[in-house]
mmCIF file of C-alpha atoms in Angstrom:
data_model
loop_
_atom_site.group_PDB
_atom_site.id
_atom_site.type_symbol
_atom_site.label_atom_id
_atom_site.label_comp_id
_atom_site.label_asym_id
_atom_site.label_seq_id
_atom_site.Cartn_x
_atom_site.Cartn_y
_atom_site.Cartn_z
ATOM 1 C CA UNK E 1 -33.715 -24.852 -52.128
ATOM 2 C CA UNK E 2 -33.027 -23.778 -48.736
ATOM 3 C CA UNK E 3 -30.443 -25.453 -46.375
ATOM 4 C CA UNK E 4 -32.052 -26.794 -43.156
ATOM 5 C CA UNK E 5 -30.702 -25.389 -39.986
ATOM 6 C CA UNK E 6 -27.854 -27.966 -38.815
ATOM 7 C CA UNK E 7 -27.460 -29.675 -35.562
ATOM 8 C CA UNK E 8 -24.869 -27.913 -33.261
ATOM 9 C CA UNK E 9 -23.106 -31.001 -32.716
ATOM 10 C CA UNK E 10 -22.216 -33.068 -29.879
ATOM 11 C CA UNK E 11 -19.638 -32.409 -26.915
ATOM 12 C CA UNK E 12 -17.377 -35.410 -25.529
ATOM 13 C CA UNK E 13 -18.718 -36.309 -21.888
ATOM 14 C CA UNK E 14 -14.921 -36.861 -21.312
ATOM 15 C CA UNK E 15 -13.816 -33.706 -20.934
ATOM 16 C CA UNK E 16 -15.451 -31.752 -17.714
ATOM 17 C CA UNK E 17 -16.790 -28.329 -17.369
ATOM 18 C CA UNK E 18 -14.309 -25.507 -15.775
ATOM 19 C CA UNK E 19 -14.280 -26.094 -12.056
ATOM 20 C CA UNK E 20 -13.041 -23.911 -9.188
ATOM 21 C CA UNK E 21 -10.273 -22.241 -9.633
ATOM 22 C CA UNK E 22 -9.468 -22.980 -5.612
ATOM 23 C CA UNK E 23 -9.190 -26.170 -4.499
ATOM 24 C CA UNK E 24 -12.219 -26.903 -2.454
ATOM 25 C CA UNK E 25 -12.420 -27.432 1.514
ATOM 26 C CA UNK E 26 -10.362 -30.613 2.233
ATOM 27 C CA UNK E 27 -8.640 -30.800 -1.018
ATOM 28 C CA UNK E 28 -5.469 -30.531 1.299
ATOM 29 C CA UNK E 29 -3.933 -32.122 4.010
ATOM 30 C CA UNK E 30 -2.489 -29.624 7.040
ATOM 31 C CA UNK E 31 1.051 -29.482 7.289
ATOM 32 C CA UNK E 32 2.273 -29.290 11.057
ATOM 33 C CA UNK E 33 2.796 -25.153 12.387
ATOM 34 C CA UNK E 34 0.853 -23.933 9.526
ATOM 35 C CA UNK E 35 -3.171 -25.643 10.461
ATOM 36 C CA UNK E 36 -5.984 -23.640 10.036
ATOM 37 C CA UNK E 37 -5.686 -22.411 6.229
ATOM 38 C CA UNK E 38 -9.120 -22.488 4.598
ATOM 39 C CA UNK E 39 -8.082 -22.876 0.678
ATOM 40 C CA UNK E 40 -6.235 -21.311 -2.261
ATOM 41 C CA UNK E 41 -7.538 -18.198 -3.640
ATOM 42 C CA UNK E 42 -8.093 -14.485 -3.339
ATOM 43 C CA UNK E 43 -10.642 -14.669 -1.353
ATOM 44 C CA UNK E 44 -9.230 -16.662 1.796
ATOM 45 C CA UNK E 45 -7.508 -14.416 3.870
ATOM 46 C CA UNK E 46 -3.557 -15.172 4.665
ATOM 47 C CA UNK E 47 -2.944 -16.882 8.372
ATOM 48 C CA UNK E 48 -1.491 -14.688 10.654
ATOM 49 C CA UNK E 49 1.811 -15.960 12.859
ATOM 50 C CA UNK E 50 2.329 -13.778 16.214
ATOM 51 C CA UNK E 51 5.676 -14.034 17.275
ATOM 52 C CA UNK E 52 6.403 -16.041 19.784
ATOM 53 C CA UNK E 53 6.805 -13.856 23.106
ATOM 54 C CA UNK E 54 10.908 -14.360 22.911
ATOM 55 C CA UNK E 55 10.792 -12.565 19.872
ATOM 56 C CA UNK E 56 9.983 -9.367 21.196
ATOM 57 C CA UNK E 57 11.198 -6.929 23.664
ATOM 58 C CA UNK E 58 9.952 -6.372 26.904
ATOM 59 C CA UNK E 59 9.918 -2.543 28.136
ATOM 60 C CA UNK E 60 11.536 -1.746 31.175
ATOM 61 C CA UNK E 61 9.554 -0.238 33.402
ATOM 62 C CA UNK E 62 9.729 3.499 34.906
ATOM 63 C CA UNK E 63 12.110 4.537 32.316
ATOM 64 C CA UNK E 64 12.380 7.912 30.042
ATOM 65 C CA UNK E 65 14.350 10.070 28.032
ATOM 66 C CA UNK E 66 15.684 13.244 28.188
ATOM 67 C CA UNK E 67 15.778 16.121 26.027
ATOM 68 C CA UNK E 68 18.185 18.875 24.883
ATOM 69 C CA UNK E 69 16.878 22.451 24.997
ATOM 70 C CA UNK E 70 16.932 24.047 22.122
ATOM 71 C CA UNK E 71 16.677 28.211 20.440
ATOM 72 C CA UNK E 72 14.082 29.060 18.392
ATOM 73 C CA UNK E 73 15.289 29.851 14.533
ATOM 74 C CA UNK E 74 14.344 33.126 13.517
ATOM 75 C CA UNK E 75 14.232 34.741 9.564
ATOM 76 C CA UNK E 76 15.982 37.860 8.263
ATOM 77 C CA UNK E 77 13.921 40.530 6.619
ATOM 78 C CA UNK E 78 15.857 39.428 3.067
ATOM 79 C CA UNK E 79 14.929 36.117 3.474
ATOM 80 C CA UNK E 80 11.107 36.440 3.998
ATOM 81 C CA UNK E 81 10.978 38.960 1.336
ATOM 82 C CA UNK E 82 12.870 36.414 -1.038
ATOM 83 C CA UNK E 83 10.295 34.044 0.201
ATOM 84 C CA UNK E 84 7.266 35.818 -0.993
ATOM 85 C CA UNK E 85 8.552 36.772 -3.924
ATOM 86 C CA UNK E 86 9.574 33.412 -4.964
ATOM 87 C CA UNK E 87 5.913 32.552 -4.097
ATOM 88 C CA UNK E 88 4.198 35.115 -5.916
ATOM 89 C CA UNK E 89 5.988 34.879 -9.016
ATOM 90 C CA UNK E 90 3.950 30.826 -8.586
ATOM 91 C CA UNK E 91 1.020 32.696 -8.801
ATOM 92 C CA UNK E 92 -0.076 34.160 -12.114
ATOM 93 C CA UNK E 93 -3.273 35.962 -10.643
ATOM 94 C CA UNK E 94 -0.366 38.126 -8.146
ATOM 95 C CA UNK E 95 1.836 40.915 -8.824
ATOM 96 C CA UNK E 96 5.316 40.634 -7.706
ATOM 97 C CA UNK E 97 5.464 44.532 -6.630
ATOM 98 C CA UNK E 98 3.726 44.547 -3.212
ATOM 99 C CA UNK E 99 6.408 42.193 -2.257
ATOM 100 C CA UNK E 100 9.283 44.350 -3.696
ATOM 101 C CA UNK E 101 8.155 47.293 -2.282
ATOM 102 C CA UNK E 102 5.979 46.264 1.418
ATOM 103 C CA UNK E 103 7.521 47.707 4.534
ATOM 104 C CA UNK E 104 7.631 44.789 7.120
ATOM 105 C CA UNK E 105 6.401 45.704 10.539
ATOM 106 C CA UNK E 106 7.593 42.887 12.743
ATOM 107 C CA UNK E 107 8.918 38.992 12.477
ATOM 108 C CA UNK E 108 7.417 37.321 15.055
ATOM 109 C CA UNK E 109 9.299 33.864 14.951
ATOM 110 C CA UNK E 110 7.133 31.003 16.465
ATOM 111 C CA UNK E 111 7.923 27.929 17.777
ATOM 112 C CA UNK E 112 7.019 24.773 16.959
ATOM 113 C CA UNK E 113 7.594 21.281 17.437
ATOM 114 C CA UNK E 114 7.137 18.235 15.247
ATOM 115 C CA UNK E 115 6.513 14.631 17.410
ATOM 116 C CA UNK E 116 7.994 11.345 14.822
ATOM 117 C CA UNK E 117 7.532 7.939 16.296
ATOM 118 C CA UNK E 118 8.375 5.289 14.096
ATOM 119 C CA UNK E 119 8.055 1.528 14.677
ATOM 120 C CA UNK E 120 9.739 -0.821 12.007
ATOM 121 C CA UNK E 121 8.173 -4.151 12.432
ATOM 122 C CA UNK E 122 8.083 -8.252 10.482
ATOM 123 C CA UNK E 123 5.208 -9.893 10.227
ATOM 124 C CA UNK E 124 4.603 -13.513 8.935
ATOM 125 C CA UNK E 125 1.772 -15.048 7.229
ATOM 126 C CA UNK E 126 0.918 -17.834 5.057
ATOM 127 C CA UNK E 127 -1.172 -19.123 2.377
ATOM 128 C CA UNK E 128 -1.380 -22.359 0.376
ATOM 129 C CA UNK E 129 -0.288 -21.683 -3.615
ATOM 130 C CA UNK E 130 0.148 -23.959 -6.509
ATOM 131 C CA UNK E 131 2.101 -24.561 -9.833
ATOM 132 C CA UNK E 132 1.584 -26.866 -12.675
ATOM 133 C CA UNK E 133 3.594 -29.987 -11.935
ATOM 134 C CA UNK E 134 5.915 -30.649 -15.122
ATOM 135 C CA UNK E 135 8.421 -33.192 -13.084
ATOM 136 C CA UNK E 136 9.896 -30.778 -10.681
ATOM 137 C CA UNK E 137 11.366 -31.730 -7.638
ATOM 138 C CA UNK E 138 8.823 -32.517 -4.701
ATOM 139 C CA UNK E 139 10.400 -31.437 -1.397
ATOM 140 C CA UNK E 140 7.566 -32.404 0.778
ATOM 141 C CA UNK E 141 6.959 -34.520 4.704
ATOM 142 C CA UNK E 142 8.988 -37.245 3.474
ATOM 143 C CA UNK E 143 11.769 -34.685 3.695
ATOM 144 C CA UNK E 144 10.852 -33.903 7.329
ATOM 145 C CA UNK E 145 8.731 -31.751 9.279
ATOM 146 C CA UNK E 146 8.506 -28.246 8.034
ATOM 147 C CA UNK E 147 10.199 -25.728 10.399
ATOM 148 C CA UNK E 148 7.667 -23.041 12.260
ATOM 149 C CA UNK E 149 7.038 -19.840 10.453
ATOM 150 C CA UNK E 150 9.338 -17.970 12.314
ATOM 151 C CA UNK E 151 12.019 -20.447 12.433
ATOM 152 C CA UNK E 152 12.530 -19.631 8.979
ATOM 153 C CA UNK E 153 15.844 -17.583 8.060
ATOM 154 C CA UNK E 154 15.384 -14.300 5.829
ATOM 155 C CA UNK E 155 17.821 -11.426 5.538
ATOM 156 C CA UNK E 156 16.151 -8.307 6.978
ATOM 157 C CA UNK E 157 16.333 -5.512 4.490
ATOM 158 C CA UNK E 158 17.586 -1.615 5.926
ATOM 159 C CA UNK E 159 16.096 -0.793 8.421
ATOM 160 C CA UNK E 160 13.124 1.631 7.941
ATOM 161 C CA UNK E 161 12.313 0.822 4.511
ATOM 162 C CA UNK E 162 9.225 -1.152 3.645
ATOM 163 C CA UNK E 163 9.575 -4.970 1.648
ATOM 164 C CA UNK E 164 8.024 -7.758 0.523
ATOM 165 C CA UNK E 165 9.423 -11.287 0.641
ATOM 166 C CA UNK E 166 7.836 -14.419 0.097
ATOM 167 C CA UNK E 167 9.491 -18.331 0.526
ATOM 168 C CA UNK E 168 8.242 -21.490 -0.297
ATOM 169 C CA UNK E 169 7.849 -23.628 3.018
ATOM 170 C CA UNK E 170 10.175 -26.292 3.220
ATOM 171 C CA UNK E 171 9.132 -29.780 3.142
ATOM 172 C CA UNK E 172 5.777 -28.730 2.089
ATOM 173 C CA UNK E 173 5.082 -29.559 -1.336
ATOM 174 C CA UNK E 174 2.778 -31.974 -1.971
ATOM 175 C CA UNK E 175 1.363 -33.018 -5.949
ATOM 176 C CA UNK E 176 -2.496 -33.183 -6.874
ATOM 177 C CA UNK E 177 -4.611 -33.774 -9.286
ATOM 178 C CA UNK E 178 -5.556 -30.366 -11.230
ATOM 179 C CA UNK E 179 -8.871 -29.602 -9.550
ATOM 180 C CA UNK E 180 -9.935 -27.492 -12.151
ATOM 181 C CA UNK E 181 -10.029 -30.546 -14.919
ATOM 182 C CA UNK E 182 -9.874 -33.440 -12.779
ATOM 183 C CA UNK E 183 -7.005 -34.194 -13.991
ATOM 184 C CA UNK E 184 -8.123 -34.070 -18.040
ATOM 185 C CA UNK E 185 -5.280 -31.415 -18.750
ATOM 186 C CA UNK E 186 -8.611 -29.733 -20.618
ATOM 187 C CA UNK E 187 -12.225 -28.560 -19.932
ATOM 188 C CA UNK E 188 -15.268 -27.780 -22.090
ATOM 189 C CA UNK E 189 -15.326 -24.700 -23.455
ATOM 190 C CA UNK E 190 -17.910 -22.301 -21.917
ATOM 191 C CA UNK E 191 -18.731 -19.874 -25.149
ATOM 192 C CA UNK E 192 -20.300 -23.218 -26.910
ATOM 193 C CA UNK E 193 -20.893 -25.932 -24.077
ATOM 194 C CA UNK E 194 -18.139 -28.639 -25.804
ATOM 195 C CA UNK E 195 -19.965 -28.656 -29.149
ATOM 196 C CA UNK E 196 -17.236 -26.199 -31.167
ATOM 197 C CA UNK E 197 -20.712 -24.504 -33.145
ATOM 198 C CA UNK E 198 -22.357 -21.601 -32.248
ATOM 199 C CA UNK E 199 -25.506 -20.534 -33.096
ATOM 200 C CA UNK E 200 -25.711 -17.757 -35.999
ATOM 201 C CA UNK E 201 -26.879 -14.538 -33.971
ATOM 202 C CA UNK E 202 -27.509 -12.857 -37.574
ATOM 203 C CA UNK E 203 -30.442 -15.473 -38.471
ATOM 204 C CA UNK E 204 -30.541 -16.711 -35.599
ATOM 205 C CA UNK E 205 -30.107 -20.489 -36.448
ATOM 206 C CA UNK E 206 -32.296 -20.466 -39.476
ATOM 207 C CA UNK E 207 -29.874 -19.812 -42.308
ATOM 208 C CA UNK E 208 -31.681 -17.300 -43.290
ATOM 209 C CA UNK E 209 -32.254 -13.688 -43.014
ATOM 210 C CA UNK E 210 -34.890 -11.234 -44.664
ATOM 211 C CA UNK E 211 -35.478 -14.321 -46.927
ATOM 212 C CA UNK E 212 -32.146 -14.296 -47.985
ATOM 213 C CA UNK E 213 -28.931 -17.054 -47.310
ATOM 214 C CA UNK E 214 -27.561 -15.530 -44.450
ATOM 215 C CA UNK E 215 -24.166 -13.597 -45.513
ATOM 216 C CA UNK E 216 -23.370 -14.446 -42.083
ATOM 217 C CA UNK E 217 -23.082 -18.053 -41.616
ATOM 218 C CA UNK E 218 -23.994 -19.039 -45.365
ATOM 219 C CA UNK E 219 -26.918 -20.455 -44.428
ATOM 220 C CA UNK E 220 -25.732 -23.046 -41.981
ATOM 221 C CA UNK E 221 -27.212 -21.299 -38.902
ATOM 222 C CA UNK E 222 -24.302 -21.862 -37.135
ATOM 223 C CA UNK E 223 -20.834 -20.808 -36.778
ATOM 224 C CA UNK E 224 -17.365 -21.997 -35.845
ATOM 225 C CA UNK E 225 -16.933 -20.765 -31.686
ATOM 226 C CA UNK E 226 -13.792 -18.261 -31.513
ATOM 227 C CA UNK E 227 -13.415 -18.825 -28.380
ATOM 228 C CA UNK E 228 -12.600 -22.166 -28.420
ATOM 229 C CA UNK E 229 -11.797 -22.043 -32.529
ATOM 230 C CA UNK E 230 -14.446 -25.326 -33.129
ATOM 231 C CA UNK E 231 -12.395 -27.701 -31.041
ATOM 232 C CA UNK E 232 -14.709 -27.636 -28.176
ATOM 233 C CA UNK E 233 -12.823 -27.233 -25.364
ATOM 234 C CA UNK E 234 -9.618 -25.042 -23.978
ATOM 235 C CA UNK E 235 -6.814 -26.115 -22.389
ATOM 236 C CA UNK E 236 -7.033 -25.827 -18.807
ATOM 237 C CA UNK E 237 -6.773 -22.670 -16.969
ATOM 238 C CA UNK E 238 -5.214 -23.970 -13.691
ATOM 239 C CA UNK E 239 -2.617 -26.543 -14.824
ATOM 240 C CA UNK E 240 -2.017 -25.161 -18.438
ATOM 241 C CA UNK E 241 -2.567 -28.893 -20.149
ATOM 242 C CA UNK E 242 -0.446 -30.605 -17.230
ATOM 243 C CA UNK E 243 -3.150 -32.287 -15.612
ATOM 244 C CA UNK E 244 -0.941 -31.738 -11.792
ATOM 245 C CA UNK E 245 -0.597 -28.948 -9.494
ATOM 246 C CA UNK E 246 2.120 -28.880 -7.306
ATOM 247 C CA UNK E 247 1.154 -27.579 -4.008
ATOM 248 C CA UNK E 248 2.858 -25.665 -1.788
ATOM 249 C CA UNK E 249 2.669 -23.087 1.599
ATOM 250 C CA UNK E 250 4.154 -19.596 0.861
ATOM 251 C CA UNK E 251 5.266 -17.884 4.018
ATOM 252 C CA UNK E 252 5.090 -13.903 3.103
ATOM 253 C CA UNK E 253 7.253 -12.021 5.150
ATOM 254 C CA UNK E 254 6.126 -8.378 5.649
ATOM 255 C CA UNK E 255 8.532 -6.035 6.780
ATOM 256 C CA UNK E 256 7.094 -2.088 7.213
ATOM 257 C CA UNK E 257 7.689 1.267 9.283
ATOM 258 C CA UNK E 258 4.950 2.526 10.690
ATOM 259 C CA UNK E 259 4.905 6.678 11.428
ATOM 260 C CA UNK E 260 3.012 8.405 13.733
ATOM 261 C CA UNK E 261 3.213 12.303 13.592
ATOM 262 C CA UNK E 262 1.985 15.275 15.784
ATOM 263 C CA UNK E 263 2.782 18.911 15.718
ATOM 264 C CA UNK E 264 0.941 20.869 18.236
ATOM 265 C CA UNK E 265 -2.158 22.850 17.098
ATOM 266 C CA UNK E 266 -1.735 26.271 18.414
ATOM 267 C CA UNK E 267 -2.020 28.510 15.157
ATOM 268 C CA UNK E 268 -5.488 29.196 13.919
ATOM 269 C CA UNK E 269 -4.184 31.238 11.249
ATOM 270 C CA UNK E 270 -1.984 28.816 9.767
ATOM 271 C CA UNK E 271 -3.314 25.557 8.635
ATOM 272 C CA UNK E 272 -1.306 22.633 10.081
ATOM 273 C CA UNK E 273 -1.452 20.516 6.798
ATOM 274 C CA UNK E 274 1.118 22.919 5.767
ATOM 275 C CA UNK E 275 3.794 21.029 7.679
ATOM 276 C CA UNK E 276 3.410 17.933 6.112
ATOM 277 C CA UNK E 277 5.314 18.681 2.616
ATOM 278 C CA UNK E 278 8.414 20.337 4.417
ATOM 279 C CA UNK E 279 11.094 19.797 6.836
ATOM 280 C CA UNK E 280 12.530 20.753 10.293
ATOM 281 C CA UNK E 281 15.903 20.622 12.048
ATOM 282 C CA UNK E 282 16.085 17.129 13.552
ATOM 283 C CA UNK E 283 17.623 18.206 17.080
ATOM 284 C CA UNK E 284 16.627 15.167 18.582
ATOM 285 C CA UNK E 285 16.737 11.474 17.646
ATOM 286 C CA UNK E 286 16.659 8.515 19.791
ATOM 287 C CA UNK E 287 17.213 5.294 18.773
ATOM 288 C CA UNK E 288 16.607 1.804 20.210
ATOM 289 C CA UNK E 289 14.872 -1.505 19.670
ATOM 290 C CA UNK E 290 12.580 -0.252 22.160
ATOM 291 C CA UNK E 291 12.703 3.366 23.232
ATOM 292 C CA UNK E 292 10.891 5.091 25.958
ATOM 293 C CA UNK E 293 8.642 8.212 26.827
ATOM 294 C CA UNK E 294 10.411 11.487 26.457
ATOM 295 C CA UNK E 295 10.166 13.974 29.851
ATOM 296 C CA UNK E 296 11.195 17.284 31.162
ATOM 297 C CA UNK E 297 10.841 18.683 27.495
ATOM 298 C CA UNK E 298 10.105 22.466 27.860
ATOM 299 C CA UNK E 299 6.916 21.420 26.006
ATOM 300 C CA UNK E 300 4.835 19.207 28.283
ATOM 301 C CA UNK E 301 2.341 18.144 24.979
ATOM 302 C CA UNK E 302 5.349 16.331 23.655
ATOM 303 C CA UNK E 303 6.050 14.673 26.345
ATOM 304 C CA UNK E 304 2.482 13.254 26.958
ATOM 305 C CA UNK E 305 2.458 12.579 23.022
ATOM 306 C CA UNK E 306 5.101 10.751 23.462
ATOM 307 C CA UNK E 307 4.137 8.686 26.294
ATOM 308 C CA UNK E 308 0.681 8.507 24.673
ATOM 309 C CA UNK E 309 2.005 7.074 21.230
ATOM 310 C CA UNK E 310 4.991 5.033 22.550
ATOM 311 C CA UNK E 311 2.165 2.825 24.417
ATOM 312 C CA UNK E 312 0.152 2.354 21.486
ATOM 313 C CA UNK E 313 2.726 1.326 19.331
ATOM 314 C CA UNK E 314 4.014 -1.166 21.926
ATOM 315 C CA UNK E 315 0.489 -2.180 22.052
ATOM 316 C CA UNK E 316 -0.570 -2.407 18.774
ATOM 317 C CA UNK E 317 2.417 -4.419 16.771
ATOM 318 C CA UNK E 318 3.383 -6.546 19.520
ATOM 319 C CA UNK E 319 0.130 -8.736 19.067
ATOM 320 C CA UNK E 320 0.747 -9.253 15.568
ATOM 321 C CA UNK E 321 4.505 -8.738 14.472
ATOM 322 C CA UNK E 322 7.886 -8.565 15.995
ATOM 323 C CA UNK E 323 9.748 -5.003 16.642
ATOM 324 C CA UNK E 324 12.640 -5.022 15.436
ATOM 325 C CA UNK E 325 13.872 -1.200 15.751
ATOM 326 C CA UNK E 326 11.700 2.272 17.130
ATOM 327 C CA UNK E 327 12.638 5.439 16.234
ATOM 328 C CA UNK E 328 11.097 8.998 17.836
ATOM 329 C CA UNK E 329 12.553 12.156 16.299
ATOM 330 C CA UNK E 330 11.887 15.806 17.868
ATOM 331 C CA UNK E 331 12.231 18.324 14.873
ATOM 332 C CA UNK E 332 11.822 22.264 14.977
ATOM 333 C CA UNK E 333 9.886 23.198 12.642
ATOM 334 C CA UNK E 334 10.922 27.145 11.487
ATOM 335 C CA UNK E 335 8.120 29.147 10.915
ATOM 336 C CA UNK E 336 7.695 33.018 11.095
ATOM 337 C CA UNK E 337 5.067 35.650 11.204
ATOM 338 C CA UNK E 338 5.789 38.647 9.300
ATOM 339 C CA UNK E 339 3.910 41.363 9.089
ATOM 340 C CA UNK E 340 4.141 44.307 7.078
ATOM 341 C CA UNK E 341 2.334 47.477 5.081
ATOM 342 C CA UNK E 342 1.718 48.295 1.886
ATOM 343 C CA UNK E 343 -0.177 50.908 0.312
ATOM 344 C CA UNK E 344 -1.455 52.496 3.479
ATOM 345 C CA UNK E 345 -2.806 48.588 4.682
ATOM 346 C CA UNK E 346 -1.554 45.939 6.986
ATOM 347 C CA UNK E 347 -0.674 42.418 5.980
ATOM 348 C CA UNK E 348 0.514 39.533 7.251
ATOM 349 C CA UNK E 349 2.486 35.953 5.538
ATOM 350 C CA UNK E 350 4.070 32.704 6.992
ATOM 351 C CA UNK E 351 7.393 31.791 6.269
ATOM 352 C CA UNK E 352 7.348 27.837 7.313
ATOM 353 C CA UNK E 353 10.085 25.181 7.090
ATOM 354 C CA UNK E 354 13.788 24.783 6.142
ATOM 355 C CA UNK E 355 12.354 25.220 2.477
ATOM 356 C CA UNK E 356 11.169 28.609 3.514
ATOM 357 C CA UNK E 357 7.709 28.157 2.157
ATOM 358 C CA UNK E 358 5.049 30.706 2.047
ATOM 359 C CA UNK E 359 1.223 31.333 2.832
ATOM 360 C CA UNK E 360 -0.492 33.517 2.688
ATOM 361 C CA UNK E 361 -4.766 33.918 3.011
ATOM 362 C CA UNK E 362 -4.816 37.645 1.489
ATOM 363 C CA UNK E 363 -2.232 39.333 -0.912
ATOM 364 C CA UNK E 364 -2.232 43.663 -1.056
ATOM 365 C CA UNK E 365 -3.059 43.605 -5.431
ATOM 366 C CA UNK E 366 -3.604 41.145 -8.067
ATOM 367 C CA UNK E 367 -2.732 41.828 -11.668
ATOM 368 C CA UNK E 368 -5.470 42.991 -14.342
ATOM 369 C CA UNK E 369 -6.337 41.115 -17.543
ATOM 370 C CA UNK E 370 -6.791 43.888 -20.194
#
């Protein structure tokens, strides 16, 4: 005799479906300084403190800096032959005997510059967050009013470096109902809407298959929901069973160096990406909460660089974060043009940085695969 399909089951009207997993518009009250935040989540953007104008410093006007004259570096024939050598032997596809055996034809050092502004700068922003509540102290208003977001102390990490810091707002705690099980500690599980029975997806319900007991439910036409293992419901997502949240405003602290770099382009043989993975001779640093545009530099394109990029830095952070230290470097950058023959033929390689890297867009011979 076959067994009739079986009901599902019934769910209890007690426990609620999964809500948000952000509170919804309102849910909060605004604590003083910090108005204006929309909701918990990952889709509500952080609010974002300016500094008040105290906080930052004011240029002075007319002011500059001067610059040190400096020689150009130059390479030995030795060393830009060790150079190429070390970067053939990189190569598999090259032969290391052009570069043992080439006759160099000239060394043409060249010079060039390398522009570093750097601008280390806090910012402050905030965002309501929430914990279950299992008892935990409440520091909230009846504490007093919370201080303003950047009346808040933190210890500023080295300067330069980028980091991360976030603090829990004083006196701004407050504890809700979970919003997520309205209060329940528990909501109905999704996989088998609160009834803890699936139906079979081998018979599809009817306990049988190919007019056979289904070997999948044994004939029942339903199954036990995994997800939920039969009871129904899960324990809640938000609160974890506590049927609280504790609420809170986390200020996030942002502390980062921003770098602006420029090395005139004024080799079209030599690609300026090249500069970015080595290193100069640093003849040049100037140091200052605020510093100013470099002049009468032998190289006028520095100096309007650096007027050009010293404005838009002042510019740029000072609407949203506070300066705390600027930085502009002047390095020279070594690079050399050597030329040389080989085999009756006329070459040409760089040799570029302290590093004494090489390129090179044609090589005299390549080795053969036999």
């Amino acid at each position: 005799m076959d067994e009739k399909e079986e009901d599902l089951g019934s769910f209890d009207p007690n426990i609620p479906e999964e809500g948000p997993s952000a509170p919804p518009p309102g849910w909060l009250e605004d604590i003083h300084g910090y108005q204006g935040h929309k909701g918990e989540g990952p889709e509500d953007d952080d609010s974002l403190y300016p500094p008040p104008p105290a906080y930052n410093p004011q240029p002075e006007l007319n002011r500059s800096t001067s610059v040190p004259t400096v020689r150009v570096p130059s390479v030995s024939e030795d060393v830009a032959r060790d150079a190429l050598l070390k970067f053939v032997e990189s190569k598999w596809k090259y032969s290391s005997k052009p570069a043992r055996n080439l006759t160099f034809r000239e060394l043409k050092p060249i010079t060039v510059y390398r522009y570093r502004l750097e601008t280390f700068t806090e910012t402050r922003t905030s965002a309501w967050q929430f914990e279950p509540f299992n008892g935990q102290a409440v520091d909230g208003p009846q504490n007093g009013m919370s201080p303003p977001p950047w009346d808040i102390p933190v210890s500023v990490p080295q300067v330069y470096t980028d980091k991360v810091e976030k603090i829990r707002v004083p006196h701004s705690s407050v504890v809700k109902m979970c919003h997520n099980c309205r209060g329940c500690g528990r909501t109905r599980c999704s996989g088998c809407f609160g009834r803890g029975m699936k139906r079979c997806a081998f018979c599809h319900g009817h306990g049988r298959a190919r007019n056979k007991r289904c070997p999948s439910c044994h004939g029942r036409g339903r199954k036990r929901c995994l997800r939920c293992r039969g009871d129904g419901y899960k324990s809640c997502s938000v609160c974890h069973g506590a049927q609280k949240l504790l609420h809170f405003i986390q200020l996030t602290v942002t502390w980062k160096n921003h770098v602006s770099n420029f090395i005139p382009d004024r080799q079209p043989d030599f690609p300026d990406r090249k500069f970015e993975k080595v290193s100069g001779d640093p003849f040049f640093i100037d140091e200052n909460v605020l510093v100013y545009p470099i002049q009468g530099f032998p190289d006028q394109e520095i100096c309007d660089v650096s007027t050009k990029l010293t404005n838009e830095h002042l510019l740029r952070f000072t609407s949203t974060s506070r300066i705390l230290q600027q930085r502009q470097t002047i390095e020279l950058v070594p690079l050399t043009h050597a030329f040389y023959s080989y085999s009756g033929k006329d070459y040409s390689f760089f040799v570029y940085g302290t590093e004494n890297k090489v390129f090179t867009s044609k090589y005299p011979k390549t080795c053969t695969l036999l």
